[in-house]
Amino acid sequence: MFRVLLWCFVVCLFMGLMSCGKQQDVNKLIPIEDFFIKPEKSNFRLSPDGKKIAYLGVDDHCRNIFVLDLQDKSKSKQLTYQSDMNVQYFFWASDSAIVYANSHSPGDSLRVFAISIRTEKSIALLPPKKAKLRWLNPQTLYGNYLLASLNDRDSTVFDLYRIFLDGTAPQLVSQNPGNVSNWFPSPDGKVRLAVTSDSVQESILYRADESSTFNRVTITDYQTLIQPLGFVKNATNLVYALSNHERDKLALVEYDISTGKEERLLYSNSQVDIEPFGYSDNLREMVFSQYTLDRPEKLFFNKDFQHDFEKLSALFKDQSIDILDTDTSLHQWIVKIYTDVNAGGVYHYDAVKGKTNLLSDINPNLSTYTLSHKEPINFQSRDGLTLHGYLTYPQGKTREELPVVVLVHDGPNRRETADFDAEVQFLANRGYLVFQLNYRGSAGYGKKFWAAGFKEWGGKIQSDIIDGVTWLIHQGIVDKKRVAIMGTGFGGYSALHAATYNSSFYRCAISMSGYTNLFTYFKEIPPHQKQYVRLFYNIIGNPNKEYELFKAISPVFHADRVKIPVLFAQGGSDRYSSLTDANQFVQKLKNNNVPIKYIYREDEGRRFKSEENIVSYYQEVEAFLQKYLQ
């Protein structure tokens, strides 16, 4: 009897200690650097035959290419040895060669090479030049050449070239008449399909062969999209495409590019757009289709592939799986597996053997902590629009009258999903409810929802955000006296707009690279994106014809209305947010004795990339919110 009592006491004591330990874990402040650690390995890509995996790793402080031999690990090796610049990107041109580009920065001169896997010898594919190059998809070797478009002749247009793997001078295939935005090669390497655009009107052009002239077969407006994904097997005039022509949501269709007619509808979803995934370049068929309500969902057309996916899913139950790459046989995969509370990892999956191998943890430092799930919500805006969003609650807090950080996504033509977000988890760990909203104008919900955000940057989009917070207040979830707003790019602009026009509603605002002057935003558009100006006129407005609108919604002209504390971070290389305007805005707040914390990093762009600068920024965010929101 005594032994039984003693055993019960030990068990209860152990469970109590475990419970205490778990509670400490729940309430523990996680070091900032643990949230934003960058994996040392990235950009994993399978060779076409599935025998090797190439990836980017760090050596001598620079990103270099490494190759993992799946059949003989002893043959795995480092392929490039850059010591003064980074490999910016790479792809497999064949089983024996990789194409890559390197530079000191994304704005540096174009330098593109091919490197032999066996000899490790690099060949320059074209001389260094100040130009932009766009590889055509699929990035496939046609005999001894690849296809790419290059704005070497005129910085505003991209001509079509053959780029030879042996370093022979590029060969012009077609000169861009000035309005071709995309070229699409057939499986035989002949370019029969092109898309022209002035950003407001788009046309599909078709030719039977490269000796013929292009004929226009379809004209669409800027709200209508017909996006080719790949050619139908054994056809040169049929493609799989995403289309919202005469429908609201993007659907998967079979499309005849010779006539400009939709042949048949393959799949659609009534709530969201279909996404551009699932086409196999080797099989020349749709293997699956994908859409996202909260998490990615797939509909399979290839039963073998579906069977392999289901085997993989059984190994990682209740987790999201993104297919990053496959070999040509579809037997070897690179996948990312994650949840909303786990950054997850990148795996090699051998579908034949049904086995996985971890290639890289995305953030192993967070694996031992208890993080917070994202909870989907929806509500009605003041004008009756259904809006979707996510709430992430802080661990260990009652769900009543919480301080909230409204985290506004960039774009605005993007969207939030229920995936892992390090910034969200950082804020929740610091004790704040995080509210993310897919306001009108966000992507993924159809063209009507997208168009509802046109010319509403400073209007109904901001009202949607306020409506969401007001709904949370009425639900008893949020303390109306402790509401902060935060974001980057457009999200940063929304934070500055809120501080300018709604100081009585928000307690404080945090802006990373927020636009202060929308007149300047248009002036800073680079030459190779000038074709999109007319589209921006329709989405944002025309600064030449709508001067009063632009002045009204540009925070720099109304900084005297800001009454709440502001944290403003700015990168010196951010071409869309003028440093002069940012400094002027900050100085006006200082002159009015409004609390302002200004963070300027000369070598950073819209988002800080240096780990030191990232950690320093979030340290300032933590201190700022602790001071003004708690």
XYZ file of C-alpha atoms in Angstrom:
630
model
C 0.000 0.000 0.000
C 2.789 2.354 0.914
C 4.494 1.667 -2.415
C 1.283 2.439 -4.269
C 0.903 5.758 -2.424
C 4.544 6.592 -3.033
C 4.170 5.787 -6.732
C 1.075 8.019 -7.001
C 2.931 10.839 -5.252
C 5.888 10.592 -7.646
C 3.596 10.533 -10.676
C 1.639 13.579 -9.464
C 4.848 15.438 -8.677
C 6.238 14.628 -12.133
C 3.050 15.749 -13.873
C 3.021 18.935 -11.856
C 6.582 19.707 -12.815
C 5.822 18.946 -16.454
C 2.770 21.210 -16.340
C 4.817 23.958 -14.710
C 7.537 23.561 -17.309
C 5.016 23.721 -20.125
C 3.434 26.835 -18.645
C 6.846 28.471 -18.476
C 7.373 27.559 -22.129
C 3.998 29.076 -23.102
C 4.719 32.383 -21.404
C 8.423 32.554 -22.236
C 9.702 35.476 -24.281
C 11.491 33.983 -27.264
C 14.706 35.785 -28.313
C 14.056 38.022 -31.312
C 16.859 36.502 -33.350
C 15.208 33.068 -33.051
C 12.197 34.283 -35.044
C 14.128 35.716 -37.959
C 17.027 33.331 -38.422
C 17.806 32.590 -42.068
C 18.488 29.000 -43.141
C 22.007 28.425 -44.411
C 20.710 26.303 -47.310
C 18.013 27.390 -49.764
C 16.719 27.166 -53.368
C 16.844 23.367 -53.644
C 16.434 22.115 -57.224
C 16.444 18.607 -58.681
C 18.388 17.723 -61.809
C 16.099 16.652 -64.666
C 17.046 12.983 -64.162
C 16.443 13.214 -60.400
C 19.939 11.990 -59.488
C 21.246 15.240 -57.982
C 20.016 18.190 -55.947
C 21.607 21.630 -56.268
C 21.117 24.337 -53.664
C 22.498 27.646 -52.435
C 24.699 27.572 -49.356
C 27.027 30.053 -47.700
C 30.785 29.874 -48.089
C 33.201 32.692 -47.279
C 30.201 34.964 -46.483
C 28.787 34.557 -50.011
C 25.995 32.425 -51.488
C 27.403 29.614 -53.634
C 26.037 26.564 -55.447
C 26.418 23.122 -53.871
C 25.452 19.784 -55.425
C 24.167 16.778 -53.477
C 24.620 13.471 -55.310
C 21.669 11.248 -54.345
C 23.252 8.055 -55.632
C 26.766 8.526 -54.253
C 26.995 10.997 -51.352
C 30.811 10.981 -51.608
C 30.488 12.795 -54.956
C 28.546 15.675 -53.395
C 30.502 18.910 -53.640
C 30.632 22.682 -53.722
C 30.296 23.852 -57.325
C 31.035 27.590 -57.220
C 33.504 29.512 -55.080
C 32.339 33.124 -55.115
C 34.182 35.112 -52.454
C 33.189 38.689 -53.310
C 29.641 38.365 -54.669
C 26.549 36.194 -54.278
C 24.971 33.739 -56.658
C 21.621 35.432 -57.223
C 19.829 32.478 -58.827
C 20.481 29.249 -60.721
C 18.647 26.496 -62.606
C 19.478 23.160 -64.204
C 19.908 23.562 -67.974
C 20.561 19.807 -68.324
C 21.668 16.889 -66.174
C 25.273 18.014 -66.599
C 25.094 21.828 -66.546
C 23.701 24.625 -64.389
C 23.067 28.225 -65.419
C 23.594 30.881 -62.760
C 23.922 34.623 -62.282
C 26.040 36.450 -59.735
C 26.278 40.045 -58.597
C 27.130 42.275 -55.684
C 23.491 43.400 -55.561
C 20.263 42.944 -57.582
C 20.929 46.289 -59.305
C 24.427 45.302 -60.389
C 25.494 44.495 -63.974
C 24.050 41.348 -65.538
C 26.482 38.421 -65.347
C 25.268 34.989 -66.455
C 27.273 31.764 -66.660
C 26.924 28.056 -67.408
C 28.942 25.661 -65.273
C 29.737 22.015 -65.873
C 28.863 19.684 -63.006
C 31.745 17.358 -63.898
C 34.607 19.784 -64.682
C 33.350 22.762 -62.607
C 34.329 25.026 -65.498
C 32.229 28.193 -65.971
C 31.501 29.840 -69.311
C 30.101 33.376 -69.608
C 26.895 33.222 -71.649
C 27.022 36.925 -72.473
C 29.359 39.798 -71.545
C 28.558 41.807 -68.393
C 26.049 44.535 -69.215
C 23.550 46.898 -67.648
C 20.445 45.091 -68.784
C 17.634 42.886 -67.519
C 17.222 39.281 -68.652
C 14.069 37.169 -68.340
C 14.355 33.432 -68.977
C 11.378 31.919 -70.772
C 9.494 29.147 -69.017
C 10.111 26.310 -69.009
C 13.840 26.914 -68.479
C 14.696 24.068 -70.839
C 17.631 23.396 -73.119
C 16.550 23.160 -76.769
C 19.487 21.379 -78.355
C 22.324 23.762 -77.427
C 20.390 26.896 -76.523
C 17.965 28.392 -74.008
C 15.358 31.058 -74.697
C 15.316 34.420 -72.952
C 14.171 37.990 -73.428
C 16.631 40.853 -72.976
C 16.183 44.641 -72.827
C 19.686 45.295 -74.194
C 18.550 47.326 -77.225
C 15.936 49.401 -75.418
C 15.545 49.420 -71.631
C 11.747 49.574 -71.926
C 11.225 46.467 -74.106
C 12.465 42.862 -74.111
C 13.581 41.228 -77.379
C 13.586 37.432 -77.798
C 16.995 35.690 -77.980
C 18.569 32.277 -78.139
C 21.227 32.016 -75.423
C 23.812 29.361 -76.281
C 25.290 27.173 -73.578
C 28.765 27.192 -75.151
C 29.117 30.971 -74.864
C 28.359 31.751 -78.515
C 26.961 35.270 -78.913
C 23.179 35.434 -78.305
C 21.046 35.181 -81.448
C 18.055 37.468 -81.963
C 14.875 35.489 -82.671
C 12.279 38.261 -82.681
C 12.586 41.979 -82.096
C 9.944 43.296 -79.761
C 7.732 45.789 -81.632
C 7.344 47.608 -78.319
C 4.405 45.990 -76.622
C 5.203 42.263 -76.221
C 5.222 41.513 -72.492
C 5.689 37.723 -72.643
C 6.889 35.071 -75.091
C 5.846 31.409 -74.730
C 7.840 28.583 -76.359
C 6.277 25.347 -77.622
C 7.882 22.058 -76.512
C 9.964 22.054 -79.732
C 11.518 25.416 -78.829
C 9.569 27.403 -81.404
C 7.842 30.529 -80.106
C 4.302 30.469 -81.446
C 2.587 32.398 -78.674
C 3.160 35.937 -77.417
C 1.220 38.349 -75.233
C 1.206 42.102 -75.845
C 0.188 44.615 -73.223
C 0.059 48.313 -72.598
C -1.051 47.263 -69.079
C -4.655 48.341 -69.774
C -5.343 46.234 -72.867
C -3.795 42.817 -73.478
C -3.695 40.765 -76.691
C -2.789 37.143 -77.415
C -0.769 36.648 -80.608
C -0.288 33.354 -82.458
C 1.772 32.131 -85.387
C 1.961 28.610 -86.814
C 5.775 28.752 -87.112
C 8.602 31.261 -86.648
C 8.683 32.111 -90.363
C 5.123 33.442 -90.128
C 3.930 36.728 -88.685
C 2.023 36.911 -85.431
C -1.757 37.325 -85.687
C -3.861 38.774 -82.894
C -6.525 36.308 -81.756
C -7.835 37.813 -78.495
C -8.076 41.223 -76.832
C -8.815 41.587 -73.118
C -8.950 44.459 -70.648
C -6.757 44.814 -67.569
C -9.279 43.087 -65.302
C -9.391 39.981 -67.490
C -6.532 37.495 -67.381
C -5.739 34.579 -69.670
C -2.524 33.075 -68.316
C -0.967 30.179 -70.291
C 0.514 27.423 -68.097
C 1.812 25.051 -70.763
C 1.018 23.321 -74.028
C -1.341 20.358 -74.275
C 0.465 17.149 -75.237
C 0.836 16.615 -79.010
C -0.621 20.052 -79.793
C 0.928 23.328 -80.940
C -2.288 25.331 -80.752
C -3.792 24.193 -77.425
C -2.635 25.307 -73.985
C -3.721 24.860 -70.404
C -4.459 28.294 -68.997
C -5.969 30.180 -66.102
C -8.779 32.423 -67.276
C -11.373 34.727 -65.767
C -12.761 35.684 -69.174
C -16.524 36.073 -68.751
C -16.275 34.808 -65.146
C -15.251 36.337 -61.829
C -12.721 33.789 -60.552
C -9.668 32.422 -62.333
C -10.457 28.909 -63.583
C -8.370 26.195 -65.223
C -9.284 25.838 -68.900
C -8.075 24.363 -72.157
C -7.551 27.234 -74.601
C -7.032 27.320 -78.368
C -4.394 29.971 -79.068
C -4.962 29.794 -82.824
C -8.584 30.927 -82.521
C -8.625 32.692 -79.164
C -11.417 30.424 -77.933
C -11.833 28.541 -74.684
C -12.264 24.873 -75.550
C -13.365 23.515 -72.191
C -13.492 24.241 -68.481
C -11.326 21.855 -66.447
C -11.743 23.144 -62.900
C -12.952 26.154 -60.928
C -13.752 27.154 -57.364
C -16.684 29.376 -56.480
C -14.866 31.181 -53.646
C -11.289 31.815 -54.788
C -9.045 31.899 -57.839
C -7.268 28.795 -59.119
C -3.486 29.202 -58.780
C -0.800 28.665 -61.470
C 0.572 25.341 -60.205
C 0.443 21.721 -61.285
C 1.575 21.652 -64.940
C 4.252 19.094 -65.871
C 6.569 20.334 -68.638
C 7.794 16.800 -69.274
C 4.388 15.065 -69.408
C 2.784 18.169 -70.949
C -0.292 17.727 -68.836
C -1.933 19.131 -65.727
C -0.939 16.870 -62.855
C -2.950 18.795 -60.291
C -4.693 22.112 -59.717
C -4.455 24.245 -56.591
C -6.447 26.904 -54.748
C -6.236 28.466 -51.282
C -9.102 29.202 -48.944
C -6.983 29.280 -45.791
C -4.489 26.528 -46.605
C -3.487 25.235 -50.061
C -5.859 22.573 -51.434
C -5.167 20.364 -54.454
C -7.326 18.588 -57.012
C -5.428 15.834 -58.830
C -5.745 14.857 -62.490
C -2.909 12.312 -62.472
C -3.839 9.299 -60.312
C -0.248 8.074 -59.877
C 0.844 11.491 -58.680
C -2.179 11.653 -56.367
C -1.253 8.279 -54.877
C 2.327 9.471 -54.230
C 1.057 12.695 -52.671
C -1.315 10.815 -50.378
C 1.555 8.572 -49.210
C 3.561 11.688 -48.393
C 0.617 13.346 -46.626
C 0.210 10.262 -44.427
C 3.760 10.846 -43.151
C 2.991 14.471 -42.260
C -0.616 14.531 -41.095
C -2.401 17.886 -40.784
C 0.521 19.719 -42.361
C 0.654 21.801 -45.528
C 2.772 20.482 -48.397
C 4.117 22.735 -51.150
C 5.647 20.955 -54.149
C 8.715 23.023 -55.003
C 10.257 20.870 -57.729
C 10.176 17.437 -59.375
C 12.362 15.551 -61.795
C 11.067 14.742 -65.275
C 9.761 11.321 -64.208
C 7.827 12.826 -61.248
C 9.427 10.174 -59.020
C 11.718 12.553 -57.125
C 10.286 15.636 -55.400
C 11.438 18.632 -53.415
C 8.715 19.687 -50.968
C 8.213 22.218 -48.220
C 6.221 20.897 -45.244
C 4.915 23.282 -42.581
C 2.031 24.499 -40.430
C 0.945 27.885 -39.143
C 2.918 27.230 -35.913
C 5.928 25.504 -37.454
C 8.142 27.037 -40.122
C 8.788 23.471 -41.199
C 11.453 22.169 -43.483
C 12.445 21.356 -47.036
C 12.523 17.634 -47.854
C 13.584 15.332 -50.639
C 10.820 12.805 -51.278
C 11.509 9.585 -53.159
C 8.016 8.707 -54.357
C 9.069 5.240 -55.507
C 10.410 4.238 -52.099
C 7.926 6.372 -50.180
C 10.746 7.895 -48.118
C 11.659 11.459 -47.176
C 14.951 13.066 -46.253
C 15.197 16.431 -44.506
C 17.341 18.821 -46.538
C 16.993 21.890 -44.339
C 15.009 23.074 -41.336
C 13.641 26.522 -42.109
C 13.790 27.675 -38.489
C 14.954 24.998 -36.019
C 15.336 27.559 -33.205
C 11.559 27.765 -32.806
C 10.876 24.032 -32.755
C 10.870 23.731 -28.946
C 8.496 26.637 -28.314
C 4.702 26.708 -28.122
C 3.441 29.092 -30.792
C -0.031 30.408 -31.631
C -2.402 29.144 -34.306
C -4.009 31.447 -36.838
C -7.802 31.469 -36.602
C -9.783 32.400 -39.731
C -12.535 34.985 -39.387
C -14.940 36.831 -41.672
C -17.221 39.826 -41.233
C -19.160 42.395 -43.241
C -17.725 45.778 -44.191
C -19.879 48.869 -43.768
C -20.985 48.601 -47.408
C -21.811 44.882 -47.198
C -18.643 43.286 -48.604
C -17.601 39.988 -46.998
C -14.011 40.267 -45.766
C -11.742 37.448 -44.609
C -8.852 37.589 -42.192
C -6.920 35.880 -39.408
C -6.505 36.305 -35.672
C -3.434 35.055 -33.826
C -3.906 35.138 -30.056
C -1.061 35.466 -27.558
C -0.435 32.317 -25.525
C -1.706 32.267 -21.960
C -3.913 35.368 -22.296
C -7.658 35.577 -21.792
C -9.461 36.426 -25.011
C -11.027 39.599 -23.738
C -10.079 43.212 -24.474
C -6.609 42.418 -25.739
C -4.125 44.916 -27.168
C -4.073 44.344 -30.917
C -1.527 44.916 -33.677
C -3.239 45.307 -37.049
C -0.674 43.852 -39.464
C -1.470 45.111 -42.959
C -0.112 43.122 -45.901
C 1.902 44.660 -48.730
C 0.668 44.927 -52.290
C -2.179 45.612 -52.116
C -2.493 42.894 -54.787
C -1.452 40.108 -52.399
C -3.268 38.160 -49.691
C -2.880 36.613 -46.263
C -3.160 32.850 -45.716
C -2.966 30.496 -42.745
C 0.717 29.749 -43.271
C 3.652 30.300 -40.933
C 4.575 33.941 -40.382
C 7.563 34.762 -38.169
C 6.493 38.394 -37.709
C 3.041 37.305 -36.522
C 4.516 34.820 -34.044
C 6.930 37.438 -32.701
C 4.092 39.869 -32.004
C 1.870 37.184 -30.440
C 4.761 36.047 -28.245
C 5.077 39.618 -26.968
C 1.473 39.496 -25.764
C -0.427 41.094 -28.655
C -3.391 39.836 -30.604
C -2.439 40.005 -34.298
C -5.139 40.889 -36.818
C -4.468 40.278 -40.531
C -7.069 41.257 -43.110
C -7.598 40.548 -46.784
C -9.090 43.958 -47.506
C -10.756 44.793 -50.837
C -8.149 44.858 -53.594
C -6.364 41.799 -52.177
C -5.512 38.988 -54.588
C -7.132 35.581 -54.837
C -10.827 36.398 -54.359
C -11.773 37.169 -57.943
C -11.670 40.254 -60.136
C -14.717 41.971 -58.586
C -13.077 41.902 -55.158
C -9.781 43.059 -56.656
C -11.443 45.887 -58.596
C -13.301 47.016 -55.474
C -9.938 48.353 -54.259
C -9.243 50.498 -57.330
C -8.511 54.121 -56.418
C -9.312 53.280 -52.794
C -5.773 53.325 -51.348
C -6.751 56.135 -49.039
C -10.473 55.335 -48.968
C -12.429 52.103 -48.643
C -9.331 49.928 -48.128
C -8.539 51.898 -44.973
C -12.216 51.762 -43.985
C -12.124 47.960 -44.294
C -9.287 47.855 -41.777
C -11.170 50.094 -39.358
C -14.340 48.020 -39.847
C -12.403 44.894 -38.930
C -11.024 46.374 -35.720
C -14.458 47.791 -34.847
C -15.968 44.320 -35.303
C -13.329 42.883 -32.941
C -14.098 45.580 -30.379
C -17.819 44.816 -30.555
C -17.019 41.112 -30.077
C -15.278 42.039 -26.817
C -11.948 40.703 -28.110
C -10.012 43.970 -28.466
C -9.390 46.839 -26.080
C -10.406 49.900 -28.102
C -7.796 52.000 -26.315
C -4.936 49.713 -27.364
C -4.953 49.405 -31.148
C -1.692 49.629 -33.128
C -1.269 49.417 -36.910
C 1.847 48.084 -38.629
C 3.041 47.096 -42.106
C 5.614 47.174 -44.897
C 5.307 48.843 -48.320
C 1.568 49.339 -48.842
C 1.077 48.100 -45.273
C 3.512 50.794 -44.143
C 1.578 53.348 -46.168
C -1.627 52.217 -44.434
C 0.055 52.726 -41.058
C 1.111 56.263 -41.994
C -2.344 56.986 -43.437
C -3.911 55.769 -40.187
C -1.620 57.989 -38.122
C -2.481 60.942 -40.348
C -6.243 60.576 -40.643
C -7.292 58.334 -37.747
C -5.138 59.332 -34.784
C -8.147 59.075 -32.509
C -8.748 55.438 -33.471
C -5.205 54.071 -33.260
C -2.798 54.285 -30.336
C 0.408 54.125 -32.416
C 1.707 53.236 -35.880
C 4.719 51.331 -37.265
C 5.760 51.765 -40.901
C 8.496 49.924 -42.761
C 9.169 51.674 -46.088
C 5.692 53.173 -46.188
C 4.897 55.489 -49.091
C 4.700 59.084 -47.891
C 4.235 60.742 -51.282
C 2.333 58.977 -54.081
C 3.471 61.568 -56.635
C 7.032 60.379 -56.022
C 5.923 56.723 -56.201
C 5.103 57.208 -59.894
C 8.305 59.111 -60.629
C 10.458 56.276 -59.303
C 9.065 53.530 -61.585
C 12.076 52.055 -63.483
C 12.175 52.026 -67.322
C 11.525 48.280 -67.721
C 8.253 48.682 -65.777
C 7.003 51.811 -67.546
C 4.492 49.700 -69.484
C 2.549 49.282 -66.232
C 2.001 53.013 -65.670
C -1.411 53.056 -67.369
C -2.479 50.113 -65.204
C -1.380 52.020 -62.098
C -3.466 54.953 -63.296
C -6.537 52.716 -63.133
C -5.651 51.038 -59.840
C -4.185 53.958 -57.878
C -5.068 57.040 -59.900
C -3.440 59.442 -62.359
C -1.299 62.030 -60.571
C -1.461 64.339 -63.585
C -5.253 64.321 -63.837
C -6.184 63.609 -60.218
C -3.867 65.971 -58.405
C -6.226 66.660 -55.516
C -6.804 62.931 -54.888
C -3.068 62.226 -54.745
C -2.409 65.161 -52.476
C -5.261 64.131 -50.184
C -3.982 60.567 -49.724
C -0.233 61.313 -49.489
C 0.719 61.504 -45.780
C 3.653 63.891 -46.310
C 1.244 66.761 -47.097
C -0.793 66.217 -43.927
C 1.847 65.313 -41.355
C 0.575 68.109 -39.088
C -2.516 65.946 -38.446
C -0.519 63.108 -36.867
C -1.157 62.982 -33.110
C 0.047 59.479 -32.197
C 3.562 57.982 -31.797
C 5.113 56.661 -35.011
C 7.987 54.266 -35.657
C 9.253 54.777 -39.213
C 11.904 52.525 -40.811
C 13.397 53.343 -44.197
C 15.984 51.731 -46.472
C 18.239 53.947 -48.542
C 17.893 51.690 -51.608
C 14.088 51.584 -51.623
C 13.260 53.082 -55.014
C 9.512 53.378 -54.337
C 9.733 55.361 -51.119
C 11.608 58.647 -51.445
C 14.170 59.364 -48.744
C 13.576 63.105 -49.176
C 9.842 62.700 -48.551
C 10.448 60.357 -45.610
C 12.825 62.848 -44.002
C 10.341 65.671 -44.565
C 7.539 63.655 -42.945
C 9.712 62.768 -39.947
C 10.874 66.359 -39.488
C 7.292 67.656 -39.461
C 6.432 65.227 -36.665
C 9.480 66.326 -34.692
C 8.547 69.985 -35.160
C 5.087 69.199 -33.756
C 6.570 67.288 -30.786
C 4.922 64.044 -31.906
C 6.898 61.016 -30.634
C 8.778 59.640 -33.657
C 11.378 56.892 -33.837
C 13.182 57.005 -37.187
C 15.321 54.074 -38.348
C 17.386 54.590 -41.491
C 19.665 51.970 -43.057
C 21.468 53.218 -46.144
C 22.226 49.836 -47.746
C 18.755 48.312 -47.259
C 15.780 48.238 -49.622
C 12.057 47.991 -48.939
C 12.626 45.078 -46.553
C 15.733 44.810 -44.439
C 17.892 41.828 -45.482
C 20.815 42.011 -43.057
C 20.147 39.804 -40.023
C 21.725 42.437 -37.792
C 19.406 45.136 -39.153
C 16.359 42.843 -38.937
C 17.000 42.021 -35.274
C 17.726 45.665 -34.487
C 14.459 46.726 -36.165
C 12.340 44.282 -34.176
C 14.088 45.277 -30.976
C 12.877 48.805 -31.683
C 9.385 47.497 -32.501
C 9.306 45.596 -29.212
C 10.366 48.630 -27.181
C 7.972 50.926 -29.081
C 4.924 48.706 -28.498
C 5.896 48.099 -24.881
C 5.954 51.840 -24.326
C 2.838 52.889 -26.210
C 0.496 49.878 -26.413
C 0.777 47.961 -23.117
